[in-house]
Amino acid sequence: MPDLTGYDLVLASTESALNSSIAYANFWKVTINCQLNPDVSAEQSPGLVGARISAPTLRLSGSDLASNQAAVSLLFTAGSLQYFDVIYYRTVSQNIAGWTIVFAANIGQGAIPDNTEIGQLPAEVQNALSNQRLSVGQLFLELSTVVWANVTITDADGKRVTDAIITSTLETALQSWARSIESAAQQWVLNYVVTSSGGPGNASGEVLADLVPTSYDFSVSKYNPPGTYDDLSTLNYLMMTEGRGAPTANSAGIFDFNWVAGPNTQQYQGAVAINGPLFDGAYVEPLLLPAIAAAVSATKPTSAGGSTGNPGVPTFTRTGPGQWSTSQSVDLYGNQHGGKGQKLEGLGLLQAVYQNITEKLDCTVTLDPASATYQVKVTYSAITTITVEFFGWDKTDSSFSGDYVLPWSFDVRLKASSNGSLVTESTEVQEGESSSKTWGNSFVGDIWATISEVFSSFLNTYQTQFQDKAASVSQSAFANVSDELESAMGDISAAIVFPAGNRFAYKDVCFDPQQNLVAYVTYLN
């Protein structure tokens, strides 16, 4: 997929999903009762149209439609048309049950002002506002733009109705009906974009407010190639956040790919896309990375006398697209004895023995877009440096260092749960430790066989303690980071509501090559 053409969020709803949503909404129960030509003479009987219409259906695809139009199909489930036949000079009643009228209408948009009386809004929106959510705007059919002379009328057998008197009577009735809808400010609403003002919880709610749209536009993506899966054409809600203006390029909102591509994805009713940098700023950096940092830094050493370095919780730095790293180092005894460390006992030719311990944490987080997984690599390392001073030698000191490295890694994957919410799944990988020993002076290396027992106890004892400490903490850290991330991702699941007030269920989650988050969805209702 290419980028989002400058928009922060895109919600693409398929044609089939729109029609399902329209059918579900109770305000689509439409009745037409229209008396035409009331001023004509009584013997001619004024034209009458009485009918019930099922939920309209929309068509977004087709070369006959502009990019801002939808073809609307009205099916008369019951009704009759009465008109005066001037040829035979008689009143004729025509059954129109099963007839279909198709016309093209522009799609318009409008915002719901803050001072709107809640009682004037449809039930879906009233419910959303009563739950302290924010309604951003609405899309509706501009019936005033319909060219009624161009409507297509077919009978119950699918045959085109061409009788001029019948078509003229129906067209006039529809115009009158459309004017009554507009005069009553009852626009034919297609869908609402409704989103919460933040997820549950104070801290996460403030952060997730960055994902709340503040303005929106729309576009239509016709399925390509045409004539294959036209019902997967999408009506795209194009949203900006944080009060930022929408892109002005001619290409904005025009996508050269199918948001929901058949046949393998026909079970999806739409897709949600979040701009990669926006997702990083709203979720990854304020929520995911601190949770990881707090967990993995649990092995930080307790400040000892003479320690140098900062043992606090580390901060991640972005090193590239989808990449972050942090490092933390502490010298436990670095300020003692001129930097040599803690003084130990001397022995024989040894005037003094000093020990310093450096503990280090290195951590990288890398996004794997294909699997929607954040790969966390942690390395705990400890360097024990022993400095010895000899009596009677020109070169009075030398050093021995022992390195101990404990690598640890885990993956944090974004996925859809069985109940349709966004969740994280963490998988731990415990890797084998390694160690090494190095002498800093060749002479001391030669006599190592004689004095090794003196130093081995220092190293072995510490390495055992460090290994136990790191292994124990990594287990608790893994559990902690899993809980933290699960809670934060739950906030995102609750933060967005699909058009028409229906919460949607996530079915699949991935990142595109530009690292935008893309989730396929179906309606919960």
PDB file of N, CA and C in Angstrom, residues 235-303:
ATOM      1  N   LEU A 235     -16.149   3.785   0.542  1.00  0.00           N
ATOM      2  CA  LEU A 235     -16.329   5.189   0.886  1.00  0.00           C
ATOM      3  C   LEU A 235     -15.320   5.478   1.989  1.00  0.00           C
ATOM      4  N   ASN A 236     -14.385   6.375   1.728  1.00  0.00           N
ATOM      5  CA  ASN A 236     -13.243   6.585   2.620  1.00  0.00           C
ATOM      6  C   ASN A 236     -13.429   7.850   3.449  1.00  0.00           C
ATOM      7  N   TYR A 237     -13.373   7.701   4.756  1.00  0.00           N
ATOM      8  CA  TYR A 237     -13.348   8.850   5.645  1.00  0.00           C
ATOM      9  C   TYR A 237     -11.887   9.250   5.842  1.00  0.00           C
ATOM     10  N   LEU A 238     -11.562  10.483   5.509  1.00  0.00           N
ATOM     11  CA  LEU A 238     -10.183  10.973   5.542  1.00  0.00           C
ATOM     12  C   LEU A 238     -10.079  11.978   6.678  1.00  0.00           C
ATOM     13  N   MET A 239      -9.323  11.641   7.712  1.00  0.00           N
ATOM     14  CA  MET A 239      -9.365  12.446   8.931  1.00  0.00           C
ATOM     15  C   MET A 239      -8.007  13.001   9.327  1.00  0.00           C
ATOM     16  N   MET A 240      -8.064  14.167   9.951  1.00  0.00           N
ATOM     17  CA  MET A 240      -6.883  14.801  10.524  1.00  0.00           C
ATOM     18  C   MET A 240      -7.085  14.896  12.036  1.00  0.00           C
ATOM     19  N   THR A 241      -5.987  14.931  12.757  1.00  0.00           N
ATOM     20  CA  THR A 241      -6.038  15.004  14.216  1.00  0.00           C
ATOM     21  C   THR A 241      -5.294  16.237  14.692  1.00  0.00           C
ATOM     22  N   GLU A 242      -5.442  16.516  15.986  1.00  0.00           N
ATOM     23  CA  GLU A 242      -4.690  17.582  16.647  1.00  0.00           C
ATOM     24  C   GLU A 242      -4.912  18.945  15.998  1.00  0.00           C
ATOM     25  N   GLY A 243      -6.044  19.124  15.346  1.00  0.00           N
ATOM     26  CA  GLY A 243      -6.345  20.418  14.760  1.00  0.00           C
ATOM     27  C   GLY A 243      -5.545  20.766  13.527  1.00  0.00           C
ATOM     28  N   ARG A 244      -4.831  19.804  12.954  1.00  0.00           N
ATOM     29  CA  ARG A 244      -4.019  20.093  11.775  1.00  0.00           C
ATOM     30  C   ARG A 244      -4.887  20.107  10.526  1.00  0.00           C
ATOM     31  N   GLY A 245      -4.522  20.972   9.578  1.00  0.00           N
ATOM     32  CA  GLY A 245      -5.284  21.095   8.351  1.00  0.00           C
ATOM     33  C   GLY A 245      -5.077  19.917   7.425  1.00  0.00           C
ATOM     34  N   ALA A 246      -6.065  19.668   6.593  1.00  0.00           N
ATOM     35  CA  ALA A 246      -6.003  18.560   5.647  1.00  0.00           C
ATOM     36  C   ALA A 246      -5.023  18.873   4.523  1.00  0.00           C
ATOM     37  N   PRO A 247      -4.446  17.851   3.899  1.00  0.00           N
ATOM     38  CA  PRO A 247      -3.537  18.073   2.770  1.00  0.00           C
ATOM     39  C   PRO A 247      -4.278  18.725   1.604  1.00  0.00           C
ATOM     40  N   THR A 248      -3.559  19.509   0.828  1.00  0.00           N
ATOM     41  CA  THR A 248      -4.175  20.244  -0.279  1.00  0.00           C
ATOM     42  C   THR A 248      -3.761  19.724  -1.644  1.00  0.00           C
ATOM     43  N   ALA A 249      -2.890  18.728  -1.700  1.00  0.00           N
ATOM     44  CA  ALA A 249      -2.444  18.195  -2.988  1.00  0.00           C
ATOM     45  C   ALA A 249      -3.615  17.556  -3.727  1.00  0.00           C
ATOM     46  N   ASN A 250      -3.547  17.600  -5.056  1.00  0.00           N
ATOM     47  CA  ASN A 250      -4.616  17.009  -5.869  1.00  0.00           C
ATOM     48  C   ASN A 250      -4.745  15.508  -5.642  1.00  0.00           C
ATOM     49  N   SER A 251      -3.652  14.882  -5.215  1.00  0.00           N
ATOM     50  CA  SER A 251      -3.664  13.430  -5.002  1.00  0.00           C
ATOM     51  C   SER A 251      -4.210  13.035  -3.636  1.00  0.00           C
ATOM     52  N   ALA A 252      -4.492  14.007  -2.774  1.00  0.00           N
ATOM     53  CA  ALA A 252      -4.958  13.695  -1.424  1.00  0.00           C
ATOM     54  C   ALA A 252      -6.282  12.941  -1.477  1.00  0.00           C
ATOM     55  N   GLY A 253      -6.326  11.814  -0.792  1.00  0.00           N
ATOM     56  CA  GLY A 253      -7.547  11.022  -0.729  1.00  0.00           C
ATOM     57  C   GLY A 253      -7.793  10.130  -1.922  1.00  0.00           C
ATOM     58  N   ILE A 254      -6.866  10.125  -2.887  1.00  0.00           N
ATOM     59  CA  ILE A 254      -7.005   9.269  -4.064  1.00  0.00           C
ATOM     60  C   ILE A 254      -6.063   8.081  -3.894  1.00  0.00           C
ATOM     61  N   PHE A 255      -6.616   6.888  -3.861  1.00  0.00           N
ATOM     62  CA  PHE A 255      -5.829   5.685  -3.602  1.00  0.00           C
ATOM     63  C   PHE A 255      -5.872   4.784  -4.831  1.00  0.00           C
ATOM     64  N   ASP A 256      -4.697   4.317  -5.240  1.00  0.00           N
ATOM     65  CA  ASP A 256      -4.611   3.477  -6.437  1.00  0.00           C
ATOM     66  C   ASP A 256      -4.561   1.996  -6.072  1.00  0.00           C
ATOM     67  N   PHE A 257      -5.205   1.632  -4.992  1.00  0.00           N
ATOM     68  CA  PHE A 257      -5.262   0.236  -4.563  1.00  0.00           C
ATOM     69  C   PHE A 257      -6.639  -0.011  -3.964  1.00  0.00           C
ATOM     70  N   ASN A 258      -6.984  -1.270  -3.801  1.00  0.00           N
ATOM     71  CA  ASN A 258      -8.261  -1.654  -3.195  1.00  0.00           C
ATOM     72  C   ASN A 258      -8.067  -1.821  -1.691  1.00  0.00           C
ATOM     73  N   TRP A 259      -8.825  -1.072  -0.910  1.00  0.00           N
ATOM     74  CA  TRP A 259      -8.693  -1.177   0.540  1.00  0.00           C
ATOM     75  C   TRP A 259      -9.054  -2.573   1.028  1.00  0.00           C
ATOM     76  N   VAL A 260     -10.087  -3.139   0.464  1.00  0.00           N
ATOM     77  CA  VAL A 260     -10.477  -4.516   0.773  1.00  0.00           C
ATOM     78  C   VAL A 260     -10.472  -5.268  -0.542  1.00  0.00           C
ATOM     79  N   ALA A 261      -9.522  -6.184  -0.708  1.00  0.00           N
ATOM     80  CA  ALA A 261      -9.302  -6.844  -1.994  1.00  0.00           C
ATOM     81  C   ALA A 261      -9.908  -8.241  -1.980  1.00  0.00           C
ATOM     82  N   GLY A 262     -10.783  -8.541  -2.917  1.00  0.00           N
ATOM     83  CA  GLY A 262     -11.380  -9.876  -3.014  1.00  0.00           C
ATOM     84  C   GLY A 262     -10.461 -10.822  -3.745  1.00  0.00           C
ATOM     85  N   PRO A 263     -10.713 -12.141  -3.676  1.00  0.00           N
ATOM     86  CA  PRO A 263     -11.832 -12.718  -2.920  1.00  0.00           C
ATOM     87  C   PRO A 263     -11.487 -13.072  -1.480  1.00  0.00           C
ATOM     88  N   ASN A 264     -10.208 -13.085  -1.132  1.00  0.00           N
ATOM     89  CA  ASN A 264      -9.812 -13.594   0.184  1.00  0.00           C
ATOM     90  C   ASN A 264     -10.253 -12.691   1.326  1.00  0.00           C
ATOM     91  N   THR A 265     -10.515 -11.426   1.051  1.00  0.00           N
ATOM     92  CA  THR A 265     -10.883 -10.499   2.119  1.00  0.00           C
ATOM     93  C   THR A 265     -12.339 -10.066   2.037  1.00  0.00           C
ATOM     94  N   GLN A 266     -13.161 -10.811   1.328  1.00  0.00           N
ATOM     95  CA  GLN A 266     -14.561 -10.423   1.196  1.00  0.00           C
ATOM     96  C   GLN A 266     -15.307 -10.479   2.522  1.00  0.00           C
ATOM     97  N   GLN A 267     -14.762 -11.200   3.497  1.00  0.00           N
ATOM     98  CA  GLN A 267     -15.437 -11.255   4.787  1.00  0.00           C
ATOM     99  C   GLN A 267     -15.252  -9.959   5.564  1.00  0.00           C
ATOM    100  N   TYR A 268     -14.344  -9.094   5.119  1.00  0.00           N
ATOM    101  CA  TYR A 268     -14.121  -7.821   5.796  1.00  0.00           C
ATOM    102  C   TYR A 268     -15.095  -6.776   5.272  1.00  0.00           C
ATOM    103  N   GLN A 269     -15.494  -5.870   6.147  1.00  0.00           N
ATOM    104  CA  GLN A 269     -16.419  -4.809   5.757  1.00  0.00           C
ATOM    105  C   GLN A 269     -15.742  -3.454   5.667  1.00  0.00           C
ATOM    106  N   GLY A 270     -14.474  -3.424   5.927  1.00  0.00           N
ATOM    107  CA  GLY A 270     -13.767  -2.164   5.826  1.00  0.00           C
ATOM    108  C   GLY A 270     -12.359  -2.291   6.357  1.00  0.00           C
ATOM    109  N   ALA A 271     -11.667  -1.171   6.352  1.00  0.00           N
ATOM    110  CA  ALA A 271     -10.293  -1.128   6.845  1.00  0.00           C
ATOM    111  C   ALA A 271     -10.067   0.190   7.566  1.00  0.00           C
ATOM    112  N   VAL A 272      -9.225   0.139   8.581  1.00  0.00           N
ATOM    113  CA  VAL A 272      -8.813   1.321   9.331  1.00  0.00           C
ATOM    114  C   VAL A 272      -7.313   1.472   9.176  1.00  0.00           C
ATOM    115  N   ALA A 273      -6.858   2.653   8.854  1.00  0.00           N
ATOM    116  CA  ALA A 273      -5.423   2.903   8.717  1.00  0.00           C
ATOM    117  C   ALA A 273      -5.043   4.104   9.571  1.00  0.00           C
ATOM    118  N   ILE A 274      -3.948   3.968  10.300  1.00  0.00           N
ATOM    119  CA  ILE A 274      -3.428   5.049  11.137  1.00  0.00           C
ATOM    120  C   ILE A 274      -2.024   5.379  10.652  1.00  0.00           C
ATOM    121  N   ASN A 275      -1.789   6.646  10.391  1.00  0.00           N
ATOM    122  CA  ASN A 275      -0.483   7.097   9.939  1.00  0.00           C
ATOM    123  C   ASN A 275       0.611   6.620  10.890  1.00  0.00           C
ATOM    124  N   GLY A 276       1.699   6.068  10.330  1.00  0.00           N
ATOM    125  CA  GLY A 276       2.766   5.492  11.147  1.00  0.00           C
ATOM    126  C   GLY A 276       3.338   6.439  12.182  1.00  0.00           C
ATOM    127  N   PRO A 277       3.816   7.642  11.797  1.00  0.00           N
ATOM    128  CA  PRO A 277       4.336   8.575  12.799  1.00  0.00           C
ATOM    129  C   PRO A 277       3.298   8.958  13.848  1.00  0.00           C
ATOM    130  N   LEU A 278       2.032   9.071  13.450  1.00  0.00           N
ATOM    131  CA  LEU A 278       0.984   9.383  14.420  1.00  0.00           C
ATOM    132  C   LEU A 278       0.830   8.246  15.420  1.00  0.00           C
ATOM    133  N   PHE A 279       0.836   7.006  14.941  1.00  0.00           N
ATOM    134  CA  PHE A 279       0.716   5.851  15.827  1.00  0.00           C
ATOM    135  C   PHE A 279       1.920   5.764  16.757  1.00  0.00           C
ATOM    136  N   ASP A 280       3.100   6.057  16.227  1.00  0.00           N
ATOM    137  CA  ASP A 280       4.296   6.070  17.076  1.00  0.00           C
ATOM    138  C   ASP A 280       4.155   7.103  18.183  1.00  0.00           C
ATOM    139  N   GLY A 281       3.685   8.310  17.813  1.00  0.00           N
ATOM    140  CA  GLY A 281       3.589   9.388  18.781  1.00  0.00           C
ATOM    141  C   GLY A 281       2.462   9.223  19.773  1.00  0.00           C
ATOM    142  N   ALA A 282       1.391   8.518  19.376  1.00  0.00           N
ATOM    143  CA  ALA A 282       0.231   8.375  20.251  1.00  0.00           C
ATOM    144  C   ALA A 282       0.271   7.110  21.086  1.00  0.00           C
ATOM    145  N   TYR A 283       0.961   6.086  20.603  1.00  0.00           N
ATOM    146  CA  TYR A 283       0.946   4.807  21.316  1.00  0.00           C
ATOM    147  C   TYR A 283       2.335   4.257  21.588  1.00  0.00           C
ATOM    148  N   VAL A 284       3.156   4.116  20.550  1.00  0.00           N
ATOM    149  CA  VAL A 284       4.433   3.419  20.717  1.00  0.00           C
ATOM    150  C   VAL A 284       5.328   4.154  21.704  1.00  0.00           C
ATOM    151  N   GLU A 285       5.578   5.445  21.464  1.00  0.00           N
ATOM    152  CA  GLU A 285       6.560   6.159  22.285  1.00  0.00           C
ATOM    153  C   GLU A 285       6.040   6.538  23.668  1.00  0.00           C
ATOM    154  N   PRO A 286       4.783   6.948  23.824  1.00  0.00           N
ATOM    155  CA  PRO A 286       4.331   7.271  25.182  1.00  0.00           C
ATOM    156  C   PRO A 286       3.841   6.081  25.989  1.00  0.00           C
ATOM    157  N   LEU A 287       3.511   4.960  25.346  1.00  0.00           N
ATOM    158  CA  LEU A 287       2.938   3.835  26.082  1.00  0.00           C
ATOM    159  C   LEU A 287       3.765   2.564  25.971  1.00  0.00           C
ATOM    160  N   LEU A 288       4.037   2.127  24.752  1.00  0.00           N
ATOM    161  CA  LEU A 288       4.734   0.855  24.577  1.00  0.00           C
ATOM    162  C   LEU A 288       6.182   0.928  25.063  1.00  0.00           C
ATOM    163  N   LEU A 289       6.929   1.922  24.604  1.00  0.00           N
ATOM    164  CA  LEU A 289       8.346   1.991  24.981  1.00  0.00           C
ATOM    165  C   LEU A 289       8.551   2.209  26.482  1.00  0.00           C
ATOM    166  N   PRO A 290       7.819   3.111  27.150  1.00  0.00           N
ATOM    167  CA  PRO A 290       7.991   3.228  28.602  1.00  0.00           C
ATOM    168  C   PRO A 290       7.660   1.940  29.348  1.00  0.00           C
ATOM    169  N   ALA A 291       6.653   1.194  28.864  1.00  0.00           N
ATOM    170  CA  ALA A 291       6.332  -0.077  29.515  1.00  0.00           C
ATOM    171  C   ALA A 291       7.482  -1.055  29.374  1.00  0.00           C
ATOM    172  N   ILE A 292       8.089  -1.078  28.191  1.00  0.00           N
ATOM    173  CA  ILE A 292       9.248  -1.944  27.983  1.00  0.00           C
ATOM    174  C   ILE A 292      10.414  -1.485  28.839  1.00  0.00           C
ATOM    175  N   ALA A 293      10.667  -0.172  28.865  1.00  0.00           N
ATOM    176  CA  ALA A 293      11.802   0.359  29.630  1.00  0.00           C
ATOM    177  C   ALA A 293      11.658   0.061  31.113  1.00  0.00           C
ATOM    178  N   ALA A 294      10.449   0.258  31.647  1.00  0.00           N
ATOM    179  CA  ALA A 294      10.235   0.006  33.072  1.00  0.00           C
ATOM    180  C   ALA A 294      10.442  -1.457  33.409  1.00  0.00           C
ATOM    181  N   ALA A 295      10.087  -2.327  32.474  1.00  0.00           N
ATOM    182  CA  ALA A 295      10.221  -3.759  32.730  1.00  0.00           C
ATOM    183  C   ALA A 295      11.666  -4.216  32.640  1.00  0.00           C
ATOM    184  N   VAL A 296      12.335  -3.860  31.551  1.00  0.00           N
ATOM    185  CA  VAL A 296      13.684  -4.383  31.342  1.00  0.00           C
ATOM    186  C   VAL A 296      14.701  -3.729  32.256  1.00  0.00           C
ATOM    187  N   SER A 297      14.408  -2.519  32.753  1.00  0.00           N
ATOM    188  CA  SER A 297      15.378  -1.861  33.630  1.00  0.00           C
ATOM    189  C   SER A 297      15.238  -2.305  35.070  1.00  0.00           C
ATOM    190  N   ALA A 298      14.399  -3.292  35.315  1.00  0.00           N
ATOM    191  CA  ALA A 298      14.234  -3.787  36.682  1.00  0.00           C
ATOM    192  C   ALA A 298      15.509  -4.407  37.218  1.00  0.00           C
ATOM    193  N   THR A 299      16.469  -4.729  36.347  1.00  0.00           N
ATOM    194  CA  THR A 299      17.739  -5.282  36.808  1.00  0.00           C
ATOM    195  C   THR A 299      18.742  -4.190  37.135  1.00  0.00           C
ATOM    196  N   LYS A 300      18.331  -2.939  37.071  1.00  0.00           N
ATOM    197  CA  LYS A 300      19.289  -1.865  37.339  1.00  0.00           C
ATOM    198  C   LYS A 300      19.864  -2.048  38.740  1.00  0.00           C
ATOM    199  N   PRO A 301      21.159  -1.833  38.909  1.00  0.00           N
ATOM    200  CA  PRO A 301      21.799  -2.065  40.208  1.00  0.00           C
ATOM    201  C   PRO A 301      21.368  -1.043  41.242  1.00  0.00           C
ATOM    202  N   THR A 302      21.339  -1.490  42.467  1.00  0.00           N
ATOM    203  CA  THR A 302      21.094  -0.563  43.559  1.00  0.00           C
ATOM    204  C   THR A 302      22.341   0.273  43.768  1.00  0.00           C
ATOM    205  N   SER A 303      22.172   1.587  43.871  1.00  0.00           N
ATOM    206  CA  SER A 303      23.334   2.460  44.011  1.00  0.00           C
ATOM    207  C   SER A 303      24.135   2.067  45.243  1.00  0.00           C
TER     208      SER A 303
END
